[in-house]
CSV table of C-alpha atoms in Angstrom, one decimal:
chain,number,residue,atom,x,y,z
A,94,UNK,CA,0.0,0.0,0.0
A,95,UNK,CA,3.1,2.3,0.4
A,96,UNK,CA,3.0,2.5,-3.4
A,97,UNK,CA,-0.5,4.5,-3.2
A,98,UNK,CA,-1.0,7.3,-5.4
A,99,UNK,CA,2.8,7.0,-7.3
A,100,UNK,CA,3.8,5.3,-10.4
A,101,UNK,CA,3.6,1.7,-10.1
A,102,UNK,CA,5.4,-0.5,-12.4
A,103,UNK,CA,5.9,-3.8,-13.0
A,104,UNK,CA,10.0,-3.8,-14.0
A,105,UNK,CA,11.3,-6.6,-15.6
A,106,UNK,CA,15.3,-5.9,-16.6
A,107,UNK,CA,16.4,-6.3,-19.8
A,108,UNK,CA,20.4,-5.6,-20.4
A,109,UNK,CA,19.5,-5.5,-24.6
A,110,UNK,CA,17.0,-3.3,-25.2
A,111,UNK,CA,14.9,-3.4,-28.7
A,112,UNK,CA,16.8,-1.6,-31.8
A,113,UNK,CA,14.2,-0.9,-34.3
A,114,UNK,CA,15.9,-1.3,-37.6
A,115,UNK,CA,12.7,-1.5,-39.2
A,116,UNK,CA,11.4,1.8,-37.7
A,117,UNK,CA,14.6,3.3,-39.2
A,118,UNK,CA,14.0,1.7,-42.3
A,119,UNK,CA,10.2,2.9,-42.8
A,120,UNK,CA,10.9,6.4,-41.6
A,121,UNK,CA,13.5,6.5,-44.7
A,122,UNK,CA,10.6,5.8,-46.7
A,123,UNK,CA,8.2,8.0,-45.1
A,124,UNK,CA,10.4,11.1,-45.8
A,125,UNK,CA,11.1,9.7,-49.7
A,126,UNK,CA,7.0,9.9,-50.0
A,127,UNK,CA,6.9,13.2,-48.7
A,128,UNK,CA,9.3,14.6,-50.9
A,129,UNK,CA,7.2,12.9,-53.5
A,130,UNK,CA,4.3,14.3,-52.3
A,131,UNK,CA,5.6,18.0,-51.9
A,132,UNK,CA,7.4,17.9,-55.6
A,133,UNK,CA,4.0,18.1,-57.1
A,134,UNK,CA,2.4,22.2,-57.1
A,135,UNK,CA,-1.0,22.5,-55.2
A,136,UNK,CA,-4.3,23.5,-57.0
A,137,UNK,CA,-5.7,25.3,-54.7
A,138,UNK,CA,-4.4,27.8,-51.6
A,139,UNK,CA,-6.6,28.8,-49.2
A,140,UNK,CA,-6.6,33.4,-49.0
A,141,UNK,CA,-8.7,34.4,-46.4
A,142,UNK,CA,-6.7,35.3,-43.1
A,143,UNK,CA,-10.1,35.2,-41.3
A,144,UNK,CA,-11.2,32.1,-42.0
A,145,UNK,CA,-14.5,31.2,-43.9
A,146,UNK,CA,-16.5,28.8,-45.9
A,147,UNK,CA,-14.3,25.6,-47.4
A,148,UNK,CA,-17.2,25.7,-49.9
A,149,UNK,CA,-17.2,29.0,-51.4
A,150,UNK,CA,-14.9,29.5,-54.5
A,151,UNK,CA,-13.8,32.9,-53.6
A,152,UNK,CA,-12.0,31.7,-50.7
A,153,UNK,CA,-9.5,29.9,-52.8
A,154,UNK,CA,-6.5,31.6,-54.8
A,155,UNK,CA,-7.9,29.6,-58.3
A,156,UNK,CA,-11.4,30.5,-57.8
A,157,UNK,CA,-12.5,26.9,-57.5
A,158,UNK,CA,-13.4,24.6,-54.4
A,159,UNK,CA,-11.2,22.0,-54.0
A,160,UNK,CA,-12.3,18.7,-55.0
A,161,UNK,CA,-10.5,15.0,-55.1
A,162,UNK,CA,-7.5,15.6,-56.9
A,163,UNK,CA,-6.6,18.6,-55.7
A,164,UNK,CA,-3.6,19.1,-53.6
A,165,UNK,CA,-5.2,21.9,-50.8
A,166,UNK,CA,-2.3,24.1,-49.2
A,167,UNK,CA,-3.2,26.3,-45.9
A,168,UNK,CA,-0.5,29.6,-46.1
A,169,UNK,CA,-1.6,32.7,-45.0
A,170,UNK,CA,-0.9,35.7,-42.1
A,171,UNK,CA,-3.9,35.6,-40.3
A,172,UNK,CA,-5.6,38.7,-38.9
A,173,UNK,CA,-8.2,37.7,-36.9
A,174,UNK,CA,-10.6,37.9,-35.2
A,175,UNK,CA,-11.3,34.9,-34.7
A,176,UNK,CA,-7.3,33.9,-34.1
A,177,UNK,CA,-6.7,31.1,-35.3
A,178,UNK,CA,-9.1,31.2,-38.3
A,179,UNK,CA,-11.8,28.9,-38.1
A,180,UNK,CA,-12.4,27.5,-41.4
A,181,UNK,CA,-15.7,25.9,-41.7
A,182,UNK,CA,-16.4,22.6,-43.3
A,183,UNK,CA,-20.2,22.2,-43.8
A,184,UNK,CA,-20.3,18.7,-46.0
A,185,UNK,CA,-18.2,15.9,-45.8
A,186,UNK,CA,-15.0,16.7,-48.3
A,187,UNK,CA,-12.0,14.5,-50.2
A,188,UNK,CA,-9.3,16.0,-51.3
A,189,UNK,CA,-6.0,14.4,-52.8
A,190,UNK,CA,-3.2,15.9,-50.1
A,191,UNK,CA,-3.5,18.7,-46.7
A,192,UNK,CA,-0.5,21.0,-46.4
A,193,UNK,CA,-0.1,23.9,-43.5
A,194,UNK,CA,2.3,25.8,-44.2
A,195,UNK,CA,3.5,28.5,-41.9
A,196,UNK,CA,0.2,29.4,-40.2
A,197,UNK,CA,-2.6,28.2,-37.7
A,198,UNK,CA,-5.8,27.4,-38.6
A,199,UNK,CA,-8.8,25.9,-37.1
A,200,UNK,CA,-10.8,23.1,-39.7
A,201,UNK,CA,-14.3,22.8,-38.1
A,202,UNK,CA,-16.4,19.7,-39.4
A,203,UNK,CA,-19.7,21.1,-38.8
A,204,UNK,CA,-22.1,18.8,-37.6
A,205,UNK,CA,-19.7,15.8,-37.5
A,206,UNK,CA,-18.4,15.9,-41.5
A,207,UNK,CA,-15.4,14.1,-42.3
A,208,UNK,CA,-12.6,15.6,-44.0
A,209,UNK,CA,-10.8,12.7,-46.3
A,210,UNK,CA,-7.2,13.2,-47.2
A,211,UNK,CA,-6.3,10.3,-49.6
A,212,UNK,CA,-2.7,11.2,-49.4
A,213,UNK,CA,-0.7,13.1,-46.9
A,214,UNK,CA,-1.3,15.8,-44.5
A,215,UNK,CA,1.6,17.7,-43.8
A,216,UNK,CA,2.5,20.1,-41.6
A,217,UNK,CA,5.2,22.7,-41.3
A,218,UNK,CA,7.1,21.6,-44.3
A,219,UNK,CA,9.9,24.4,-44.3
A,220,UNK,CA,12.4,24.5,-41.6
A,221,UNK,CA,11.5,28.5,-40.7
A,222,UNK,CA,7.4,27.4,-40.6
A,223,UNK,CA,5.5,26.9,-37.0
A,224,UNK,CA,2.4,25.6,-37.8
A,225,UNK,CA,-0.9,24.5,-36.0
A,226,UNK,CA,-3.8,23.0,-36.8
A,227,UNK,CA,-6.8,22.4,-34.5
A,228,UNK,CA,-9.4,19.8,-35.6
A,229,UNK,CA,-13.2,20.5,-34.1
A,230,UNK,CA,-16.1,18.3,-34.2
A,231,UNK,CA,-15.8,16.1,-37.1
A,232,UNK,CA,-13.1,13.5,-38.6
A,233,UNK,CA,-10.3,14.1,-40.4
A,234,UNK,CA,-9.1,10.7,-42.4
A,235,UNK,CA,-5.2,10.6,-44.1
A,236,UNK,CA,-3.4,8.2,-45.1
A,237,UNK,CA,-0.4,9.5,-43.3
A,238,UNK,CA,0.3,12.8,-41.0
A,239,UNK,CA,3.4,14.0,-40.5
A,240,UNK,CA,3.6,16.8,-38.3
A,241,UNK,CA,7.2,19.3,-38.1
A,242,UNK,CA,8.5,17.9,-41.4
A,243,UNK,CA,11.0,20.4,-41.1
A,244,UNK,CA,9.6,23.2,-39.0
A,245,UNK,CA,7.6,22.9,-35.9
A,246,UNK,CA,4.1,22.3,-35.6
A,247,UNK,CA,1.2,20.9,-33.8
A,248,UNK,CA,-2.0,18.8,-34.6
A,249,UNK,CA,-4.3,19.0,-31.4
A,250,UNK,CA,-7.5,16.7,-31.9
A,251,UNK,CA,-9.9,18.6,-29.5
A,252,UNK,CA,-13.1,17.8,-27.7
A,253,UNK,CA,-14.7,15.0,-28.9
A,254,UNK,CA,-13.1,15.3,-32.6
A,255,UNK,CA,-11.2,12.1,-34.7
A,256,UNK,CA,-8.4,11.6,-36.4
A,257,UNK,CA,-8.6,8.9,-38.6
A,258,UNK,CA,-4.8,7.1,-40.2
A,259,UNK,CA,-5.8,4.4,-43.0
A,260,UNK,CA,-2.5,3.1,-45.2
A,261,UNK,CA,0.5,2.8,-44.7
A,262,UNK,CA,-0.9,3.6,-40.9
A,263,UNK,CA,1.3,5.5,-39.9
A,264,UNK,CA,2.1,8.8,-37.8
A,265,UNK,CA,5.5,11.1,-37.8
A,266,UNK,CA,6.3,13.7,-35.3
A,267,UNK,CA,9.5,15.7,-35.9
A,268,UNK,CA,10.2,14.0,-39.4
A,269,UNK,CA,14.1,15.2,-40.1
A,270,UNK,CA,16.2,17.1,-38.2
A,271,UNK,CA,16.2,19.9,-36.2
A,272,UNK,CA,12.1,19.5,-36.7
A,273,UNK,CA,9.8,19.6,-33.8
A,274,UNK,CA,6.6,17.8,-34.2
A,275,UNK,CA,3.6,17.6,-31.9
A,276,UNK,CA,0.4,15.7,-31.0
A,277,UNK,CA,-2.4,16.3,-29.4
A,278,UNK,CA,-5.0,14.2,-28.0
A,279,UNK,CA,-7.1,17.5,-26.2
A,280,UNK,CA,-10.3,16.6,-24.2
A,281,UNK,CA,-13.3,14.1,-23.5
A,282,UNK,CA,-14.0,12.4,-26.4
A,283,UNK,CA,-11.2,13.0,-28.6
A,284,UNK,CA,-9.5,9.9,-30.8
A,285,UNK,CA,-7.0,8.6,-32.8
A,286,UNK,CA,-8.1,5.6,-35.0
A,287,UNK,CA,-5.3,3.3,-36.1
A,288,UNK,CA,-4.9,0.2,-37.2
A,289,UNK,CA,-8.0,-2.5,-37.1
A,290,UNK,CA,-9.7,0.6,-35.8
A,291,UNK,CA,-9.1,2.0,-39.1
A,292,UNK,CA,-10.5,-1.4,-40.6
A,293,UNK,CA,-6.5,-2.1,-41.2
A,294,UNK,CA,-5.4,-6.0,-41.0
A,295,UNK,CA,-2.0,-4.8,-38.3
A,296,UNK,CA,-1.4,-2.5,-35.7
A,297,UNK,CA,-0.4,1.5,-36.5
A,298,UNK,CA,2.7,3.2,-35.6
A,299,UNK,CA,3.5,6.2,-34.4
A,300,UNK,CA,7.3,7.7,-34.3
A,301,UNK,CA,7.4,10.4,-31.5
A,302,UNK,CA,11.1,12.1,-32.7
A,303,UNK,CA,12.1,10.7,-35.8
A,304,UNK,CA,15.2,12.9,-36.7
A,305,UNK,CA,14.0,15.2,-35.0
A,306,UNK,CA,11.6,16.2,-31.9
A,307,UNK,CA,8.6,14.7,-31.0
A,308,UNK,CA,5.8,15.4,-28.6
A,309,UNK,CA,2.5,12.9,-28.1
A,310,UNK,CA,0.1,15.0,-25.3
A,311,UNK,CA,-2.6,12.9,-23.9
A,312,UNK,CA,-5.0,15.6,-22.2
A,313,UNK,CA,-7.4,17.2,-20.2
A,314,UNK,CA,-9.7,14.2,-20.1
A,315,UNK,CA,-9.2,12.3,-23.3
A,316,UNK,CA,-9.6,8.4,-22.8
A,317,UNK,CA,-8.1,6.7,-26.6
A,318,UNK,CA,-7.8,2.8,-27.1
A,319,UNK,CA,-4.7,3.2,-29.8
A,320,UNK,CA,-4.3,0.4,-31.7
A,321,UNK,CA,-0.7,1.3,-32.5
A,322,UNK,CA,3.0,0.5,-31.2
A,323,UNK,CA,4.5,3.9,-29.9
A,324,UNK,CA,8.2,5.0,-30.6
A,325,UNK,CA,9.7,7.7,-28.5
A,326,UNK,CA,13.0,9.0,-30.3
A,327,UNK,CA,13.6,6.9,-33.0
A,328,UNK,CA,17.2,8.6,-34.2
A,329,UNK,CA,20.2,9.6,-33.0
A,330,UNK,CA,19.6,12.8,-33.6
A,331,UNK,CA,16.3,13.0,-31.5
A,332,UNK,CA,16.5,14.8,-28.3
A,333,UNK,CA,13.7,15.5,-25.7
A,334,UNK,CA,11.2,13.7,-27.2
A,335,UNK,CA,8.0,12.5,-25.2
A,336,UNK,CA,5.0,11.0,-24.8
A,337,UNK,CA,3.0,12.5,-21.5
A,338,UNK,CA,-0.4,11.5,-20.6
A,339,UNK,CA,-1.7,14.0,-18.3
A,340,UNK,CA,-4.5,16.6,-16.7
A,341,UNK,CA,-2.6,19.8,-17.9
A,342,UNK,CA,-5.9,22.3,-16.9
A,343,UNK,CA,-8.2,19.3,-17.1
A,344,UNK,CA,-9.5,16.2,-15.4
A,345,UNK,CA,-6.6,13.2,-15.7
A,346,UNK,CA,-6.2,11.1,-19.1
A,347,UNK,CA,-6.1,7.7,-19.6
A,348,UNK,CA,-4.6,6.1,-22.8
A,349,UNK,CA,-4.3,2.6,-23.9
A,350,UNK,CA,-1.8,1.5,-26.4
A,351,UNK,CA,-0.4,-1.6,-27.8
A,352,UNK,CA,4.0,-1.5,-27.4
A,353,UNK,CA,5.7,1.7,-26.1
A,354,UNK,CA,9.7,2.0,-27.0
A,355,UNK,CA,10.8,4.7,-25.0
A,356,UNK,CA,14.6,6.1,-26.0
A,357,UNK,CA,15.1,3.7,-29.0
A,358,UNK,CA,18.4,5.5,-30.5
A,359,UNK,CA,17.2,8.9,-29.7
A,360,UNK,CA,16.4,10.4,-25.9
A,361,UNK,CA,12.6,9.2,-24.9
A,362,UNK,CA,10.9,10.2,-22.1
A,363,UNK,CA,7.5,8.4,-20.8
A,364,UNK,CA,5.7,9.9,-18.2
A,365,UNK,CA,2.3,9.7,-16.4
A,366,UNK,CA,1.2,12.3,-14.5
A,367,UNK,CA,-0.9,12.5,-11.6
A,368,UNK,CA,-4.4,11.1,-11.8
A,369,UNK,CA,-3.6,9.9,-15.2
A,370,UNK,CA,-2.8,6.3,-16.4
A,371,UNK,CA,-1.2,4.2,-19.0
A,372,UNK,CA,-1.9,1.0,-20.4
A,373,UNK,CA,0.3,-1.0,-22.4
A,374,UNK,CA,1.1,-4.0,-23.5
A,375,UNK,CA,4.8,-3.9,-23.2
A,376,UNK,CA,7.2,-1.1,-22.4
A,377,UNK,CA,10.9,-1.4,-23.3
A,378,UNK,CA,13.3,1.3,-21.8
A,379,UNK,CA,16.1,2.1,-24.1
A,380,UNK,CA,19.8,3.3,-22.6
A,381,UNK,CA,18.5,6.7,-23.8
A,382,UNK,CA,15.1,6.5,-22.2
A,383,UNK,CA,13.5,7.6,-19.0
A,384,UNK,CA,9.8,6.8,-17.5
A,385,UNK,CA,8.9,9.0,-14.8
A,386,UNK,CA,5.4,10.4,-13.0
A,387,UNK,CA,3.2,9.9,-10.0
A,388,UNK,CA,0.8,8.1,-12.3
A,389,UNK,CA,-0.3,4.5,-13.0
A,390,UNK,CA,0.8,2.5,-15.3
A,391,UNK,CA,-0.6,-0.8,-16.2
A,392,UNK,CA,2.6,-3.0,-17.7
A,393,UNK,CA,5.7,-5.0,-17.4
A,394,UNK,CA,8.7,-2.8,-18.2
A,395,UNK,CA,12.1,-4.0,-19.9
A,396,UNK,CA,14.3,-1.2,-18.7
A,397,UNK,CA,17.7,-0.5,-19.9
A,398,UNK,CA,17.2,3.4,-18.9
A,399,UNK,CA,16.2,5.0,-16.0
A,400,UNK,CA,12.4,5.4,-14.2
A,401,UNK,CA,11.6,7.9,-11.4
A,402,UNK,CA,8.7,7.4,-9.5
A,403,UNK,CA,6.5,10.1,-7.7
């Protein structure tokens, strides 16, 4: 009982922590699609600083809403109010890829739309871009997100909203380096479906620091069953990078998730925070990696690292 109301783990020592070659391998791929991806010129930029109406032409630099094919960049100063922007999505949408580009911007899915992205969404491509972009009340489906492909930016899922991965399934934070990537998972409600969630035949994966910095918030309430394996600095050249399920100015979080590699050649951090709790199937503590909180967690833990309790 002395153990009330700190971490509590269930450590099982491991002096050869898991090396993820494949990880490596994939993320190599992931940045070879990107470039891909970003070689090809978008059809339609989005020109109003103060948000508006997705469906109204004369929001969009060619005159023309987007439509399937169309590669849909987000790139302006904005002005508000409101700040960020709120552009509204009225009817559920497909477009061919998502960029934002050097600005924040708020997509709300009126009345529970969904927002299909049949490539990528991408954000802060350029290495001087800070980018954010808030997803309210609908679904947003991709087939990949990377978020800080070279700048820094931030996807925060809020109340209640979903972000939806279908192929390859898979999730980069802080792509290359000197990038900072982050994810949010921001209030009751909000989720991430991965994986057989997705109606995919494996599990999802989602690299917290690739190259470069990565940052997976669990928040202010949010309860997600992941089906995905969690990597917490996949590179050498990752530093700092975390996954953190907390209250921050909300009620505690719970998350559960499939394997969690924290520090794999890069610096990982795990922690659970007070009145907040983690279930995994398997944690593995790299050389480089760190668990630390006053939360719960529910797992047996290979470490190789170090963990602080309380």
């Amino acid at each position: 009982m002395w153990l009330r109301n700190i971490l509590l783990v269930t450590q099982r020592h491991n002096d050869s922590p898991m090396k993820l070659k494949s990880s490596v391998i994939l993320a190599a791929l992931l940045c070879l699609g990107w470039n891909a991806a970003y070689s090809s010129l978008p059809n339609g930029t989005w020109t109003n600083a103060s948000g508006g109406d997705f469906n109204d032409g004369t929001q969009w630099s060619n005159a023309v809403v987007p439509i399937s094919s169309d590669n849909v960049v987000f790139n302006v100063n904005p002005t508000g109010p409101p700040f960020p922007p709120v552009v509204t999505v009225a009817s559920d949408k497909t477009i061919n890829n998502l960029d934002i580009i050097d600005t924040n911007i708020m997509l709300d899915l009126f009345d529970d739309n969904t927002l299909t992205v049949t490539n990528d969404t991408d954000l802060a491509l350029n290495a001087s871009d800070n980018a954010t972009l808030t997803l309210l009340n609908g679904t947003l489906k991709t087939a990949n997100l990377n978020s800080g492909v070279n700048g820094t930016a931030l996807f925060d899922i809020f109340n209640g909203s979903t972000l939806e991965i279908s192929s390859p399934l898979t999730i980069t934070l802080g792509v290359n380096s000197g990038s900072d990537g982050k994810l949010a998972l921001d209030g009751a409600g909000s989720q991430l479906l991965i994986g057989t969630d997705a109606g995919a035949g494996s599990e999802g994966q989602i690299i917290v620091g690739n190259s470069g910095k990565g940052t997976f918030h669990v928040h202010n309430g949010a309860t997600p069953d992941i089906d995905a394996s969690v990597i917490i600095g996949n590179q050498a050249t990752s530093s700092a990078s975390e996954l953190r399920v907390d209250t921050q100015s909300g009620p505690g979080s719970t998350l559960t998730i499939n394997d969690v590699y924290v520090g794999n050649l890069g610096e990982g951090l795990l922690q659970i925070l007070d009145n907040s709790e983690l279930t995994a199937d398997s944690i593995t503590v790299g050389t480089l990696g760190r668990v630390e909180g006053g939360g719960l967690i529910n797992s047996d833990i290979n470490n190789s690292g170090k963990i602080i309790v309380g």
